[in-house]
Amino acid sequence: MSVTIEAMIERWSGMDRPLFKGKLIDTDGCKCAQGDVLSCAGFTDEQLREMTQFNADKEVAQILGISRTHAVLLRNVNDKIGGAPQLVLSEPAQIIGDQAPLLLAFWLHLDGLSAVAWDAAGAAAWDAAWAAAWAAAGASSEIQGIFQLEKDGRQPYFLAFFGFNTWDDVCALIK
């Protein structure tokens, strides 16, 4: 099986493939969405049991060609009651709203930033890491409200921390 977004959507959309919630793999070998991606990509059950969630997010993002934040979203939606992880890949707008293409592009942009760029948002200490995370969350919220903020005459605030000083700068992410 080729491990692609389309292949995983088809696999998870079938009624014969229930997904586990809460961790990559359970004691019986049932896997969550991320665990299933990793297994299909060749990771063994033992490797899944030993893998940290941080590394799972990174590996799933790389395998599917999505951002780490998108991989975390996949995990979080899978773990919700009634979660449909295939929607995170096939119809992300159903999960994160109508600005999904722009938001997904921004998250990929964040993955491309070097550690130096993230450290530029503050010192490399714990407080700076939290500040950078909050800035990224604030920037994501600004993207979701882009049209209203622009209509109100407001300029990017959090997005400016990442070099996006105008709404045109932000929209250029998907052009």
Tab-separated table of C-alpha atoms in Angstrom:
chain	number	residue	atom	x	y	z
A	1	MET	CA	0.000	0.000	0.000
A	2	SER	CA	1.271	3.418	-0.953
A	3	VAL	CA	1.003	5.771	2.027
A	4	THR	CA	-0.677	8.875	0.649
A	5	ILE	CA	-3.373	11.177	1.921
A	6	GLU	CA	-5.815	9.680	-0.583
A	7	ALA	CA	-4.979	6.095	0.441
A	8	MET	CA	-5.441	6.873	4.129
A	9	ILE	CA	-8.758	8.655	3.523
A	10	GLU	CA	-10.032	5.619	1.628
A	11	ARG	CA	-8.747	3.250	4.317
A	12	TRP	CA	-10.342	5.173	7.187
A	13	SER	CA	-13.620	5.784	5.357
A	14	GLY	CA	-14.337	2.035	5.195
A	15	MET	CA	-16.411	0.499	7.950
A	16	ASP	CA	-13.938	-2.372	8.375
A	17	ARG	CA	-11.114	-0.199	9.756
A	18	PRO	CA	-11.940	1.068	13.254
A	19	LEU	CA	-9.315	3.356	14.749
A	20	PHE	CA	-8.115	3.354	18.332
A	21	LYS	CA	-8.123	6.542	20.392
A	22	GLY	CA	-5.682	7.935	22.899
A	23	LYS	CA	-2.324	6.461	21.867
A	24	LEU	CA	-0.492	5.192	18.794
A	25	ILE	CA	-1.172	1.512	19.501
A	26	ASP	CA	-2.919	-0.508	22.195
A	27	THR	CA	-1.816	-3.819	23.695
A	28	ASP	CA	-3.818	-5.757	21.081
A	29	GLY	CA	-2.197	-3.905	18.159
A	30	CYS	CA	-5.152	-1.637	17.302
A	31	LYS	CA	-3.819	1.714	16.093
A	32	CYS	CA	-4.997	5.312	16.041
A	33	ALA	CA	-4.921	7.352	12.826
A	34	GLN	CA	-1.292	8.345	13.303
A	35	GLY	CA	-0.328	4.817	14.338
A	36	ASP	CA	-2.050	3.480	11.229
A	37	VAL	CA	-0.129	5.881	8.968
A	38	LEU	CA	3.134	4.896	10.624
A	39	SER	CA	2.327	1.188	10.405
A	40	CYS	CA	1.444	1.467	6.719
A	41	ALA	CA	4.770	3.262	6.211
A	42	GLY	CA	6.641	0.302	7.698
A	43	PHE	CA	6.983	1.051	11.401
A	44	THR	CA	6.652	-2.065	13.564
A	45	ASP	CA	4.258	-2.404	16.482
A	46	GLU	CA	7.251	-2.336	18.839
A	47	GLN	CA	8.516	0.892	17.273
A	48	LEU	CA	5.066	2.433	17.724
A	49	ARG	CA	4.964	1.421	21.379
A	50	GLU	CA	8.342	3.086	21.961
A	51	MET	CA	7.742	6.229	19.885
A	52	THR	CA	7.052	9.537	21.597
A	53	GLN	CA	4.057	11.548	20.471
A	54	PHE	CA	6.404	14.363	19.430
A	55	ASN	CA	8.219	12.017	17.041
A	56	ALA	CA	4.949	10.511	15.814
A	57	ASP	CA	3.669	13.987	14.883
A	58	LYS	CA	6.922	14.669	13.020
A	59	GLU	CA	6.964	11.322	11.180
A	60	VAL	CA	3.287	11.460	10.165
A	61	ALA	CA	3.753	14.989	8.835
A	62	GLN	CA	6.737	13.880	6.772
A	63	ILE	CA	5.037	10.730	5.444
A	64	LEU	CA	1.845	12.527	4.392
A	65	GLY	CA	3.524	15.758	3.295
A	66	ILE	CA	1.567	17.886	5.757
A	67	SER	CA	2.671	20.249	8.516
A	68	ARG	CA	3.354	19.096	12.051
A	69	THR	CA	0.409	21.182	13.216
A	70	HIS	CA	-1.803	19.413	10.677
A	71	ALA	CA	-0.515	16.073	12.043
A	72	VAL	CA	-1.406	17.189	15.581
A	73	LEU	CA	-4.868	18.173	14.337
A	74	LEU	CA	-5.211	14.679	12.831
A	75	ARG	CA	-4.360	13.174	16.231
A	76	ASN	CA	-6.712	15.443	18.144
A	77	VAL	CA	-9.676	14.874	15.839
A	78	ASN	CA	-9.090	11.109	15.904
A	79	ASP	CA	-9.164	11.154	19.710
A	80	LYS	CA	-12.477	13.000	19.960
A	81	ILE	CA	-15.716	11.088	20.379
A	82	GLY	CA	-17.147	10.706	16.898
A	83	GLY	CA	-13.890	11.991	15.424
A	84	ALA	CA	-13.429	11.444	11.713
A	85	PRO	CA	-9.714	11.799	11.016
A	86	GLN	CA	-10.229	11.344	7.291
A	87	LEU	CA	-11.964	14.751	7.263
A	88	VAL	CA	-8.778	16.376	8.555
A	89	LEU	CA	-7.145	15.248	5.316
A	90	SER	CA	-10.041	15.292	2.831
A	91	GLU	CA	-12.159	18.239	4.013
A	92	PRO	CA	-10.098	20.258	6.513
A	93	ALA	CA	-12.518	23.195	6.185
A	94	GLN	CA	-15.114	21.094	8.022
A	95	ILE	CA	-12.748	21.022	10.993
A	96	ILE	CA	-10.903	24.373	10.917
A	97	GLY	CA	-13.189	26.611	8.897
A	98	ASP	CA	-13.360	28.204	5.482
A	99	GLN	CA	-9.834	29.624	5.674
A	100	ALA	CA	-8.407	26.088	5.783
A	101	PRO	CA	-6.200	26.449	2.660
A	102	LEU	CA	-4.580	29.595	4.039
A	103	LEU	CA	-4.233	28.142	7.534
A	104	LEU	CA	-2.665	24.916	6.220
A	105	ALA	CA	-0.231	26.972	4.124
A	106	PHE	CA	0.713	29.042	7.182
A	107	TRP	CA	1.338	25.890	9.226
A	108	LEU	CA	3.634	24.580	6.482
A	109	HIS	CA	5.387	27.944	6.526
A	110	LEU	CA	5.960	27.547	10.274
A	111	ASP	CA	7.546	24.139	9.698
A	112	GLY	CA	9.960	25.777	7.274
A	113	LEU	CA	11.191	28.301	9.792
A	114	SER	CA	14.613	27.528	11.179
A	115	ALA	CA	15.280	27.300	14.903
A	116	VAL	CA	17.023	30.669	14.555
A	117	ALA	CA	13.817	32.254	13.261
A	118	TRP	CA	11.827	30.802	16.174
A	119	ASP	CA	14.510	31.982	18.625
A	120	ALA	CA	14.237	35.436	17.069
A	121	ALA	CA	10.722	35.581	18.515
A	122	GLY	CA	12.373	35.593	21.942
A	123	ALA	CA	15.105	33.892	23.963
A	124	ALA	CA	15.543	30.143	23.583
A	125	ALA	CA	14.260	29.638	27.114
A	126	TRP	CA	10.949	28.015	28.087
A	127	ASP	CA	9.136	31.372	28.279
A	128	ALA	CA	10.172	32.184	24.732
A	129	ALA	CA	8.957	28.813	23.496
A	130	TRP	CA	5.565	29.519	25.043
A	131	ALA	CA	5.578	33.026	23.589
A	132	ALA	CA	6.315	31.629	20.128
A	133	ALA	CA	3.566	29.028	20.508
A	134	TRP	CA	1.075	31.700	21.568
A	135	ALA	CA	2.162	33.892	18.668
A	136	ALA	CA	1.569	30.979	16.267
A	137	ALA	CA	-1.840	30.316	17.830
A	138	GLY	CA	-2.725	34.002	17.623
A	139	ALA	CA	-1.560	34.108	14.013
A	140	SER	CA	-3.724	31.074	13.220
A	141	SER	CA	-6.720	32.837	14.779
A	142	GLU	CA	-6.018	35.933	12.717
A	143	ILE	CA	-6.044	33.808	9.574
A	144	GLN	CA	-9.415	32.367	10.519
A	145	GLY	CA	-10.803	35.881	10.978
A	146	ILE	CA	-8.889	37.477	8.123
A	147	PHE	CA	-11.875	38.931	6.247
A	148	GLN	CA	-13.486	40.487	9.324
A	149	LEU	CA	-10.188	41.918	10.559
A	150	GLU	CA	-9.460	43.379	7.139
A	151	LYS	CA	-12.999	44.751	6.899
A	152	ASP	CA	-12.503	46.423	10.301
A	153	GLY	CA	-9.318	48.070	9.008
A	154	ARG	CA	-7.056	46.099	11.330
A	155	GLN	CA	-3.606	44.945	10.277
A	156	PRO	CA	-1.982	41.624	11.235
A	157	TYR	CA	-0.614	41.631	14.756
A	158	PHE	CA	0.514	38.080	15.537
A	159	LEU	CA	1.194	37.322	11.871
A	160	ALA	CA	3.619	40.251	11.804
A	161	PHE	CA	5.842	38.286	14.223
A	162	PHE	CA	6.331	35.851	11.334
A	163	GLY	CA	6.980	38.503	8.693
A	164	PHE	CA	3.412	38.935	7.416
A	165	ASN	CA	2.788	42.648	7.812
A	166	THR	CA	-0.213	42.983	5.495
A	167	TRP	CA	-3.162	40.800	4.548
A	168	ASP	CA	-1.724	40.604	1.026
A	169	ASP	CA	1.444	39.093	2.523
A	170	VAL	CA	-0.706	36.460	4.225
A	171	CYS	CA	-2.777	35.698	1.124
A	172	ALA	CA	0.429	35.232	-0.885
A	173	LEU	CA	0.974	31.999	1.065
A	174	ILE	CA	-1.455	30.196	-1.248
A	175	LYS	CA	-0.696	31.954	-4.509
